[in-house]
PDB file of C-alpha atoms and ligand atoms in Angstrom:
ATOM      1  CA  MET A   1     -37.281 -40.818   8.076  1.00  0.00           C
ATOM      2  CA  LYS A   2     -33.722 -41.202   9.327  1.00  0.00           C
ATOM      3  CA  ARG A   3     -32.935 -38.477  11.807  1.00  0.00           C
ATOM      4  CA  ASP A   4     -29.755 -37.651  13.701  1.00  0.00           C
ATOM      5  CA  GLY A   5     -30.635 -35.505  16.690  1.00  0.00           C
ATOM      6  CA  HIS A   6     -27.232 -34.993  18.304  1.00  0.00           C
ATOM      7  CA  THR A   7     -24.157 -33.877  16.374  1.00  0.00           C
ATOM      8  CA  HIS A   8     -21.208 -31.541  16.733  1.00  0.00           C
ATOM      9  CA  THR A   9     -19.547 -29.211  14.266  1.00  0.00           C
ATOM     10  CA  HIS A  10     -16.176 -27.716  13.405  1.00  0.00           C
ATOM     11  CA  TYR A  11     -16.799 -25.256  16.220  1.00  0.00           C
ATOM     12  CA  CYS A  12     -16.365 -27.990  18.818  1.00  0.00           C
ATOM     13  CA  LEU A  13     -13.044 -27.563  20.608  1.00  0.00           C
ATOM     14  CA  HIS A  14     -12.734 -31.295  21.266  1.00  0.00           C
ATOM     15  CA  GLY A  15     -13.936 -32.387  17.820  1.00  0.00           C
ATOM     16  CA  SER A  16     -11.978 -33.422  14.740  1.00  0.00           C
ATOM     17  CA  GLY A  17     -12.055 -29.899  13.324  1.00  0.00           C
ATOM     18  CA  GLU A  18     -13.383 -31.119   9.965  1.00  0.00           C
ATOM     19  CA  GLU A  19     -15.748 -28.750   8.182  1.00  0.00           C
ATOM     20  CA  THR A  20     -19.381 -29.018   9.231  1.00  0.00           C
ATOM     21  CA  GLU A  21     -20.299 -29.144   5.558  1.00  0.00           C
ATOM     22  CA  ALA A  22     -18.492 -32.489   5.280  1.00  0.00           C
ATOM     23  CA  PHE A  23     -20.600 -33.835   8.190  1.00  0.00           C
ATOM     24  CA  ILE A  24     -23.749 -32.755   6.357  1.00  0.00           C
ATOM     25  CA  ILE A  25     -22.678 -34.341   3.074  1.00  0.00           C
ATOM     26  CA  LYS A  26     -21.976 -37.575   4.937  1.00  0.00           C
ATOM     27  CA  ALA A  27     -25.442 -37.431   6.525  1.00  0.00           C
ATOM     28  CA  ILE A  28     -27.020 -37.021   3.088  1.00  0.00           C
ATOM     29  CA  GLN A  29     -25.001 -39.978   1.784  1.00  0.00           C
ATOM     30  CA  GLU A  30     -26.149 -42.047   4.764  1.00  0.00           C
ATOM     31  CA  GLY A  31     -29.751 -41.282   3.867  1.00  0.00           C
ATOM     32  CA  PHE A  32     -30.628 -38.949   6.722  1.00  0.00           C
ATOM     33  CA  GLY A  33     -33.573 -36.642   6.109  1.00  0.00           C
ATOM     34  CA  MET A  34     -33.180 -34.616   9.277  1.00  0.00           C
ATOM     35  CA  TYR A  35     -30.019 -33.528  11.009  1.00  0.00           C
ATOM     36  CA  SER A  36     -29.659 -31.511  14.204  1.00  0.00           C
ATOM     37  CA  LEU A  37     -26.580 -29.403  14.845  1.00  0.00           C
ATOM     38  CA  THR A  38     -26.215 -29.351  18.608  1.00  0.00           C
ATOM     39  CA  GLU A  39     -22.963 -27.633  19.464  1.00  0.00           C
ATOM     40  CA  HIS A  40     -22.013 -27.128  23.116  1.00  0.00           C
ATOM     41  CA  LEU A  41     -23.065 -23.791  24.532  1.00  0.00           C
ATOM     42  CA  PRO A  42     -20.046 -21.984  26.023  1.00  0.00           C
ATOM     43  CA  LEU A  43     -19.495 -22.490  29.753  1.00  0.00           C
ATOM     44  CA  PRO A  44     -19.256 -19.425  31.985  1.00  0.00           C
ATOM     45  CA  LYS A  45     -15.930 -18.536  33.617  1.00  0.00           C
ATOM     46  CA  LYS A  46     -17.578 -18.456  37.011  1.00  0.00           C
ATOM     47  CA  PHE A  47     -18.503 -22.120  36.678  1.00  0.00           C
ATOM     48  CA  LEU A  48     -15.132 -23.193  35.274  1.00  0.00           C
ATOM     49  CA  ALA A  49     -13.414 -21.543  38.204  1.00  0.00           C
ATOM     50  CA  ALA A  50     -15.230 -24.007  40.459  1.00  0.00           C
ATOM     51  CA  THR A  51     -13.826 -27.022  38.572  1.00  0.00           C
ATOM     52  CA  PRO A  52     -10.288 -28.365  38.312  1.00  0.00           C
ATOM     53  CA  TYR A  53     -10.486 -27.960  34.512  1.00  0.00           C
ATOM     54  CA  SER A  54     -10.271 -24.210  34.035  1.00  0.00           C
ATOM     55  CA  GLN A  55      -7.075 -24.646  32.005  1.00  0.00           C
ATOM     56  CA  GLU A  56      -8.395 -27.355  29.643  1.00  0.00           C
ATOM     57  CA  PHE A  57     -11.738 -25.675  29.026  1.00  0.00           C
ATOM     58  CA  GLU A  58     -10.456 -22.135  28.952  1.00  0.00           C
ATOM     59  CA  GLU A  59     -11.054 -21.470  25.264  1.00  0.00           C
ATOM     60  CA  SER A  60     -14.553 -20.576  24.259  1.00  0.00           C
ATOM     61  CA  ILE A  61     -16.362 -20.506  20.932  1.00  0.00           C
ATOM     62  CA  ASP A  62     -18.038 -17.580  19.220  1.00  0.00           C
ATOM     63  CA  PHE A  63     -21.631 -18.659  19.306  1.00  0.00           C
ATOM     64  CA  ASP A  64     -22.868 -15.804  17.127  1.00  0.00           C
ATOM     65  CA  SER A  65     -20.720 -16.929  14.234  1.00  0.00           C
ATOM     66  CA  TYR A  66     -21.730 -20.559  14.893  1.00  0.00           C
ATOM     67  CA  ILE A  67     -25.389 -19.624  14.401  1.00  0.00           C
ATOM     68  CA  ARG A  68     -24.610 -17.543  11.315  1.00  0.00           C
ATOM     69  CA  ASP A  69     -22.498 -20.299   9.699  1.00  0.00           C
ATOM     70  CA  MET A  70     -25.072 -22.975  10.431  1.00  0.00           C
ATOM     71  CA  GLN A  71     -27.848 -20.846   8.959  1.00  0.00           C
ATOM     72  CA  LYS A  72     -25.853 -20.582   5.743  1.00  0.00           C
ATOM     73  CA  LEU A  73     -25.395 -24.364   5.578  1.00  0.00           C
ATOM     74  CA  LYS A  74     -29.056 -24.969   6.366  1.00  0.00           C
ATOM     75  CA  LYS A  75     -30.002 -22.800   3.429  1.00  0.00           C
ATOM     76  CA  LYS A  76     -27.431 -24.267   1.074  1.00  0.00           C
ATOM     77  CA  TYR A  77     -28.617 -27.848   1.657  1.00  0.00           C
ATOM     78  CA  LYS A  78     -32.323 -27.167   2.212  1.00  0.00           C
ATOM     79  CA  ASP A  79     -33.406 -29.212  -0.805  1.00  0.00           C
ATOM     80  CA  ARG A  80     -31.428 -32.268   0.266  1.00  0.00           C
ATOM     81  CA  ILE A  81     -31.734 -32.453   4.056  1.00  0.00           C
ATOM     82  CA  LYS A  82     -33.641 -30.674   6.792  1.00  0.00           C
ATOM     83  CA  ILE A  83     -31.076 -29.152   9.106  1.00  0.00           C
ATOM     84  CA  LEU A  84     -32.151 -28.061  12.567  1.00  0.00           C
ATOM     85  CA  ILE A  85     -29.920 -25.582  14.362  1.00  0.00           C
ATOM     86  CA  GLY A  86     -29.522 -25.840  18.116  1.00  0.00           C
ATOM     87  CA  ALA A  87     -27.235 -26.580  20.996  1.00  0.00           C
ATOM     88  CA  GLU A  88     -26.273 -29.118  23.606  1.00  0.00           C
ATOM     89  CA  VAL A  89     -27.038 -27.169  26.742  1.00  0.00           C
ATOM     90  CA  ASP A  90     -25.246 -28.095  29.926  1.00  0.00           C
ATOM     91  CA  TYR A  91     -27.215 -28.142  33.123  1.00  0.00           C
ATOM     92  CA  LEU A  92     -24.861 -26.330  35.469  1.00  0.00           C
ATOM     93  CA  PRO A  93     -25.895 -26.513  39.087  1.00  0.00           C
ATOM     94  CA  GLU A  94     -25.532 -23.169  40.843  1.00  0.00           C
ATOM     95  CA  VAL A  95     -25.184 -21.005  37.736  1.00  0.00           C
ATOM     96  CA  GLN A  96     -28.710 -21.361  36.449  1.00  0.00           C
ATOM     97  CA  GLU A  97     -29.101 -17.626  35.932  1.00  0.00           C
ATOM     98  CA  TYR A  98     -26.283 -17.824  33.364  1.00  0.00           C
ATOM     99  CA  THR A  99     -27.994 -20.665  31.478  1.00  0.00           C
ATOM    100  CA  ARG A 100     -31.310 -18.817  31.561  1.00  0.00           C
ATOM    101  CA  MET A 101     -29.601 -15.710  30.208  1.00  0.00           C
ATOM    102  CA  ILE A 102     -27.725 -17.421  27.378  1.00  0.00           C
ATOM    103  CA  LEU A 103     -30.817 -19.453  26.450  1.00  0.00           C
ATOM    104  CA  ASN A 104     -32.871 -16.272  26.286  1.00  0.00           C
ATOM    105  CA  GLU A 105     -30.242 -14.797  23.992  1.00  0.00           C
ATOM    106  CA  TYR A 106     -29.850 -17.718  21.570  1.00  0.00           C
ATOM    107  CA  GLY A 107     -33.043 -19.683  22.161  1.00  0.00           C
ATOM    108  CA  PRO A 108     -34.984 -17.759  19.512  1.00  0.00           C
ATOM    109  CA  TYR A 109     -32.561 -19.162  16.893  1.00  0.00           C
ATOM    110  CA  PHE A 110     -32.802 -22.746  18.129  1.00  0.00           C
ATOM    111  CA  GLU A 111     -34.932 -25.319  16.372  1.00  0.00           C
ATOM    112  CA  ASP A 112     -33.824 -28.436  18.266  1.00  0.00           C
ATOM    113  CA  SER A 113     -31.712 -28.696  21.394  1.00  0.00           C
ATOM    114  CA  ILE A 114     -30.536 -31.090  24.047  1.00  0.00           C
ATOM    115  CA  LEU A 115     -30.168 -30.698  27.784  1.00  0.00           C
ATOM    116  CA  SER A 116     -27.208 -32.677  29.123  1.00  0.00           C
ATOM    117  CA  VAL A 117     -25.612 -33.201  32.493  1.00  0.00           C
ATOM    118  CA  HIS A 118     -21.838 -33.581  32.240  1.00  0.00           C
ATOM    119  CA  PHE A 119     -20.881 -32.042  35.597  1.00  0.00           C
ATOM    120  CA  ILE A 120     -21.810 -33.156  39.068  1.00  0.00           C
ATOM    121  CA  LYS A 121     -20.458 -32.373  42.495  1.00  0.00           C
ATOM    122  CA  GLY A 122     -17.215 -34.178  43.307  1.00  0.00           C
ATOM    123  CA  THR A 123     -13.757 -33.823  44.777  1.00  0.00           C
ATOM    124  CA  LYS A 124     -12.513 -30.237  44.487  1.00  0.00           C
ATOM    125  CA  GLY A 125     -15.673 -28.834  42.924  1.00  0.00           C
ATOM    126  CA  TRP A 126     -17.738 -29.734  39.862  1.00  0.00           C
ATOM    127  CA  ARG A 127     -16.445 -32.788  38.025  1.00  0.00           C
ATOM    128  CA  CYS A 128     -17.045 -34.213  34.570  1.00  0.00           C
ATOM    129  CA  VAL A 129     -18.563 -37.687  34.454  1.00  0.00           C
ATOM    130  CA  ASP A 130     -17.167 -38.398  30.987  1.00  0.00           C
ATOM    131  CA  TYR A 131     -13.608 -37.077  30.975  1.00  0.00           C
ATOM    132  CA  ASN A 132     -11.304 -40.027  31.649  1.00  0.00           C
ATOM    133  CA  ILE A 133     -10.865 -42.953  34.029  1.00  0.00           C
ATOM    134  CA  GLN A 134      -8.335 -41.264  36.272  1.00  0.00           C
ATOM    135  CA  ASP A 135     -10.475 -38.172  36.581  1.00  0.00           C
ATOM    136  CA  TYR A 136     -13.565 -40.274  37.356  1.00  0.00           C
ATOM    137  CA  GLN A 137     -11.622 -42.165  40.000  1.00  0.00           C
ATOM    138  CA  GLU A 138     -10.290 -39.090  41.736  1.00  0.00           C
ATOM    139  CA  GLY A 139     -13.210 -36.751  41.190  1.00  0.00           C
ATOM    140  CA  LEU A 140     -16.159 -39.106  41.662  1.00  0.00           C
ATOM    141  CA  MET A 141     -15.289 -42.551  43.057  1.00  0.00           C
ATOM    142  CA  GLU A 142     -13.316 -41.049  45.924  1.00  0.00           C
ATOM    143  CA  TYR A 143     -16.080 -38.541  46.590  1.00  0.00           C
ATOM    144  CA  TYR A 144     -19.093 -40.868  46.438  1.00  0.00           C
ATOM    145  CA  THR A 145     -17.161 -43.947  47.696  1.00  0.00           C
ATOM    146  CA  THR A 146     -18.943 -46.521  45.496  1.00  0.00           C
ATOM    147  CA  TYR A 147     -19.709 -46.859  41.810  1.00  0.00           C
ATOM    148  CA  GLU A 148     -23.405 -47.141  42.589  1.00  0.00           C
ATOM    149  CA  GLN A 149     -23.328 -43.933  44.612  1.00  0.00           C
ATOM    150  CA  VAL A 150     -21.768 -42.104  41.676  1.00  0.00           C
ATOM    151  CA  HIS A 151     -24.808 -43.155  39.622  1.00  0.00           C
ATOM    152  CA  ARG A 152     -27.092 -41.950  42.387  1.00  0.00           C
ATOM    153  CA  GLY A 153     -25.337 -38.584  42.463  1.00  0.00           C
ATOM    154  CA  TYR A 154     -25.552 -38.307  38.697  1.00  0.00           C
ATOM    155  CA  TYR A 155     -29.255 -39.121  38.500  1.00  0.00           C
ATOM    156  CA  ARG A 156     -30.025 -36.721  41.351  1.00  0.00           C
ATOM    157  CA  THR A 157     -28.423 -33.986  39.266  1.00  0.00           C
ATOM    158  CA  VAL A 158     -30.425 -35.032  36.198  1.00  0.00           C
ATOM    159  CA  LYS A 159     -33.588 -34.755  38.281  1.00  0.00           C
ATOM    160  CA  GLU A 160     -32.540 -31.240  39.285  1.00  0.00           C
ATOM    161  CA  ALA A 161     -31.942 -30.459  35.619  1.00  0.00           C
ATOM    162  CA  LEU A 162     -35.434 -31.658  34.740  1.00  0.00           C
ATOM    163  CA  GLN A 163     -36.961 -29.551  37.489  1.00  0.00           C
ATOM    164  CA  ALA A 164     -34.877 -26.432  36.871  1.00  0.00           C
ATOM    165  CA  ASP A 165     -36.526 -23.307  35.566  1.00  0.00           C
ATOM    166  CA  LEU A 166     -34.326 -22.433  32.601  1.00  0.00           C
ATOM    167  CA  GLY A 167     -36.924 -20.327  30.849  1.00  0.00           C
ATOM    168  CA  LYS A 168     -39.035 -20.932  27.790  1.00  0.00           C
ATOM    169  CA  TYR A 169     -36.132 -22.123  25.611  1.00  0.00           C
ATOM    170  CA  LYS A 170     -35.199 -24.975  27.903  1.00  0.00           C
ATOM    171  CA  PRO A 171     -34.500 -28.051  25.720  1.00  0.00           C
ATOM    172  CA  LYS A 172     -37.025 -30.870  25.918  1.00  0.00           C
ATOM    173  CA  ARG A 173     -34.676 -33.746  25.087  1.00  0.00           C
ATOM    174  CA  ILE A 174     -32.279 -35.202  27.647  1.00  0.00           C
ATOM    175  CA  GLY A 175     -28.796 -36.028  26.369  1.00  0.00           C
ATOM    176  CA  HIS A 176     -27.148 -39.389  27.028  1.00  0.00           C
ATOM    177  CA  LEU A 177     -29.063 -40.086  30.238  1.00  0.00           C
ATOM    178  CA  THR A 178     -26.740 -42.894  31.366  1.00  0.00           C
ATOM    179  CA  ILE A 179     -23.372 -41.357  30.491  1.00  0.00           C
ATOM    180  CA  CYS A 180     -22.283 -41.948  34.095  1.00  0.00           C
ATOM    181  CA  ARG A 181     -21.698 -45.509  32.804  1.00  0.00           C
ATOM    182  CA  LYS A 182     -19.017 -44.439  30.309  1.00  0.00           C
ATOM    183  CA  PHE A 183     -16.256 -46.294  32.175  1.00  0.00           C
ATOM    184  CA  GLN A 184     -18.403 -49.207  33.349  1.00  0.00           C
ATOM    185  CA  LEU A 185     -16.023 -51.900  32.107  1.00  0.00           C
ATOM    186  CA  HIS A 186     -13.274 -50.410  34.241  1.00  0.00           C
ATOM    187  CA  PHE A 187     -15.228 -49.703  37.432  1.00  0.00           C
ATOM    188  CA  ASP A 188     -17.664 -52.612  37.184  1.00  0.00           C
ATOM    189  CA  PRO A 189     -15.864 -55.276  35.135  1.00  0.00           C
ATOM    190  CA  GLN A 190     -18.222 -58.047  36.252  1.00  0.00           C
ATOM    191  CA  GLY A 191     -21.334 -56.107  35.336  1.00  0.00           C
ATOM    192  CA  LEU A 192     -22.787 -56.299  38.833  1.00  0.00           C
ATOM    193  CA  GLN A 193     -24.049 -52.720  38.493  1.00  0.00           C
ATOM    194  CA  ARG A 194     -25.633 -53.178  35.089  1.00  0.00           C
ATOM    195  CA  GLN A 195     -28.836 -51.590  36.322  1.00  0.00           C
ATOM    196  CA  ALA A 196     -27.319 -49.391  39.012  1.00  0.00           C
ATOM    197  CA  ALA A 197     -29.793 -46.975  40.598  1.00  0.00           C
ATOM    198  CA  GLY A 198     -32.526 -48.421  38.384  1.00  0.00           C
ATOM    199  CA  ASP A 199     -35.148 -47.022  40.765  1.00  0.00           C
ATOM    200  CA  GLN A 200     -33.878 -43.500  40.108  1.00  0.00           C
ATOM    201  CA  VAL A 201     -33.760 -44.081  36.354  1.00  0.00           C
ATOM    202  CA  LEU A 202     -37.390 -45.198  36.479  1.00  0.00           C
ATOM    203  CA  ASP A 203     -38.315 -42.132  38.507  1.00  0.00           C
ATOM    204  CA  LEU A 204     -36.615 -39.910  35.917  1.00  0.00           C
ATOM    205  CA  LEU A 205     -38.417 -41.603  33.053  1.00  0.00           C
ATOM    206  CA  VAL A 206     -41.783 -41.206  34.743  1.00  0.00           C
ATOM    207  CA  TYR A 207     -41.021 -37.533  35.343  1.00  0.00           C
ATOM    208  CA  MET A 208     -39.953 -37.136  31.726  1.00  0.00           C
ATOM    209  CA  ARG A 209     -43.153 -38.651  30.497  1.00  0.00           C
ATOM    210  CA  GLU A 210     -45.264 -36.437  32.708  1.00  0.00           C
ATOM    211  CA  HIS A 211     -43.432 -33.312  31.599  1.00  0.00           C
ATOM    212  CA  GLY A 212     -43.105 -34.005  27.888  1.00  0.00           C
ATOM    213  CA  TYR A 213     -39.398 -34.762  27.619  1.00  0.00           C
ATOM    214  CA  SER A 214     -37.800 -37.031  25.048  1.00  0.00           C
ATOM    215  CA  LEU A 215     -34.619 -39.091  25.162  1.00  0.00           C
ATOM    216  CA  ASP A 216     -31.407 -38.779  23.195  1.00  0.00           C
ATOM    217  CA  MET A 217     -30.707 -42.411  22.237  1.00  0.00           C
ATOM    218  CA  ASN A 218     -26.996 -41.792  22.009  1.00  0.00           C
ATOM    219  CA  VAL A 219     -24.776 -44.444  20.423  1.00  0.00           C
ATOM    220  CA  ALA A 220     -21.407 -42.831  21.264  1.00  0.00           C
ATOM    221  CA  GLY A 221     -20.829 -45.148  24.237  1.00  0.00           C
ATOM    222  CA  LEU A 222     -20.806 -48.177  21.956  1.00  0.00           C
ATOM    223  CA  PHE A 223     -17.503 -46.911  20.574  1.00  0.00           C
ATOM    224  CA  LYS A 224     -15.813 -46.208  23.909  1.00  0.00           C
ATOM    225  CA  GLU A 225     -13.684 -49.179  24.829  1.00  0.00           C
ATOM    226  CA  GLU A 226     -14.552 -48.947  28.525  1.00  0.00           C
ATOM    227  CA  CYS A 227     -18.282 -48.752  27.821  1.00  0.00           C
ATOM    228  CA  LEU A 228     -19.458 -50.669  24.716  1.00  0.00           C
ATOM    229  CA  GLU A 229     -23.032 -49.745  25.561  1.00  0.00           C
ATOM    230  CA  THR A 230     -25.439 -47.152  24.207  1.00  0.00           C
ATOM    231  CA  TYR A 231     -26.556 -44.256  26.412  1.00  0.00           C
ATOM    232  CA  VAL A 232     -29.248 -45.527  27.194  1.00  0.00           C
ATOM    233  CA  PRO A 233     -28.935 -49.306  27.401  1.00  0.00           C
ATOM    234  CA  GLN A 234     -31.615 -51.793  26.381  1.00  0.00           C
ATOM    235  CA  TRP A 235     -33.319 -52.061  29.783  1.00  0.00           C
ATOM    236  CA  VAL A 236     -33.881 -48.300  29.772  1.00  0.00           C
ATOM    237  CA  VAL A 237     -35.087 -48.344  26.151  1.00  0.00           C
ATOM    238  CA  GLN A 238     -37.638 -50.958  27.157  1.00  0.00           C
ATOM    239  CA  THR A 239     -39.004 -48.864  29.998  1.00  0.00           C
ATOM    240  CA  ALA A 240     -38.993 -45.689  27.926  1.00  0.00           C
ATOM    241  CA  LYS A 241     -40.983 -47.495  25.261  1.00  0.00           C
ATOM    242  CA  LYS A 242     -43.533 -48.700  27.781  1.00  0.00           C
ATOM    243  CA  LEU A 243     -43.913 -45.142  29.013  1.00  0.00           C
ATOM    244  CA  GLU A 244     -44.136 -43.905  25.407  1.00  0.00           C
ATOM    245  CA  ILE A 245     -41.245 -41.490  25.782  1.00  0.00           C
ATOM    246  CA  PRO A 246     -40.034 -40.479  22.326  1.00  0.00           C
ATOM    247  CA  MET A 247     -36.455 -41.515  21.580  1.00  0.00           C
ATOM    248  CA  VAL A 248     -34.299 -39.799  18.999  1.00  0.00           C
ATOM    249  CA  TYR A 249     -31.162 -41.371  17.565  1.00  0.00           C
ATOM    250  CA  GLY A 250     -27.998 -39.402  18.345  1.00  0.00           C
ATOM    251  CA  SER A 251     -24.632 -40.163  16.775  1.00  0.00           C
ATOM    252  CA  ASP A 252     -22.976 -37.476  18.909  1.00  0.00           C
ATOM    253  CA  ALA A 253     -20.576 -37.241  15.961  1.00  0.00           C
ATOM    254  CA  HIS A 254     -17.438 -35.248  16.650  1.00  0.00           C
ATOM    255  CA  ALA A 255     -15.891 -36.377  13.341  1.00  0.00           C
ATOM    256  CA  VAL A 256     -17.268 -36.915   9.826  1.00  0.00           C
ATOM    257  CA  GLN A 257     -16.780 -40.669   9.920  1.00  0.00           C
ATOM    258  CA  GLU A 258     -18.983 -40.854  13.045  1.00  0.00           C
ATOM    259  CA  VAL A 259     -22.061 -39.420  11.337  1.00  0.00           C
ATOM    260  CA  GLY A 260     -24.782 -42.066  11.260  1.00  0.00           C
ATOM    261  CA  ARG A 261     -22.738 -44.672  13.139  1.00  0.00           C
ATOM    262  CA  ALA A 262     -24.589 -47.648  14.600  1.00  0.00           C
ATOM    263  CA  TYR A 263     -27.921 -46.468  13.273  1.00  0.00           C
ATOM    264  CA  ASP A 264     -28.774 -50.118  12.669  1.00  0.00           C
ATOM    265  CA  VAL A 265     -28.082 -50.903  16.331  1.00  0.00           C
ATOM    266  CA  TYR A 266     -30.411 -48.105  17.379  1.00  0.00           C
ATOM    267  CA  GLU A 267     -33.153 -49.353  15.053  1.00  0.00           C
ATOM    268  CA  LYS A 268     -32.847 -52.851  16.393  1.00  0.00           C
ATOM    269  CA  MET A 269     -32.838 -51.765  20.018  1.00  0.00           C
ATOM    270  CA  ILE A 270     -35.966 -49.663  19.731  1.00  0.00           C
ATOM    271  CA  SER A 271     -37.797 -52.390  17.823  1.00  0.00           C
ATOM    272  CA  ILE A 272     -37.391 -55.023  20.542  1.00  0.00           C
TER     273      ILE A 272
HETATM  274 ZN1   ZN B 301     -22.671 -34.495  25.686  1.00  0.00          ZN
HETATM  275 FE1   FE B 302     -22.638 -34.180  22.497  1.00  0.00          FE
END
C-alpha cells in the first residue's frame, strides 16, 4: 500500500497555506492508502532566544486546533484513506524538558510521528542546517571549519536525539537523516564528500536497528537545486536495508502539488 509518512498542513507557517483537505484529496488521487499528517510542534521561546532566528520563527501555531481540525478530516475521509495524525518533533538540545512536556500533552493524540534534528550548535547559538546557503556558511561552516565537520556535528546531535529520554511518546522514526547535505552542490561541488562521516552514519543505523527506529525516506532534497539527492541517499538506503531498518516514504509536502512527488524514485531506490 502506498504510504506517505511525512507531510505538512495549512498550519505550517512556511508552507503554501493551501487547505489540508486539498492535500488529502491529492493523496487519494495519487493512490495513497495511508497518509501521515506530521506538522511541526511549536518551538519554545526559551530555545528561540538562543538562536539568531527569533524574529523569523516568532509566530507559533495553535496545536490544539491543529489536532481538532485533523481529527475532523480523518473522520471525513475515513472510507477513502487512512489518515494518521502526528507531528514532526524537533530534537532541541538543552530544552529536553520542554519536549518531554509537550509530548506528554499531545502524545496521546498522536498516531504517527517523526523525530527530526534541524538545529545544531553553531555560530551565535543554535543554527538551522536547512535554512539557506548564507546561513549555513555563517552559522555552520565558519563554526565547524570544514564541510565534513559540519556533518560530524550534525550526526553527533542525531545520536544525542536517539539517546534522549523524551518520554513514552518519543517518535520512533527519524526525519531526513542526511539533511545536513541540503546544500551539498554548493559546499561540495565535486562530490568529494558524497559519503561524509559515513562511519557515523553507520553507527547511527546500527543504533537505530538495535532500538527499533525506522527511517523517513524523504524525497524533498531531490527538488532542492543545491541538493538533488534524497534524504537519505542510495548508499544509506543500501545499508539500512542490510540492517533491516524499515523505511517509510516521505514527501515532506508543504504544498498540494508536492504530495506523492518522486514516489517512483523512492520505490526504485529501495528495490535496488
Ligand atoms: Zn523537517
Ligand atoms: Fe517536514
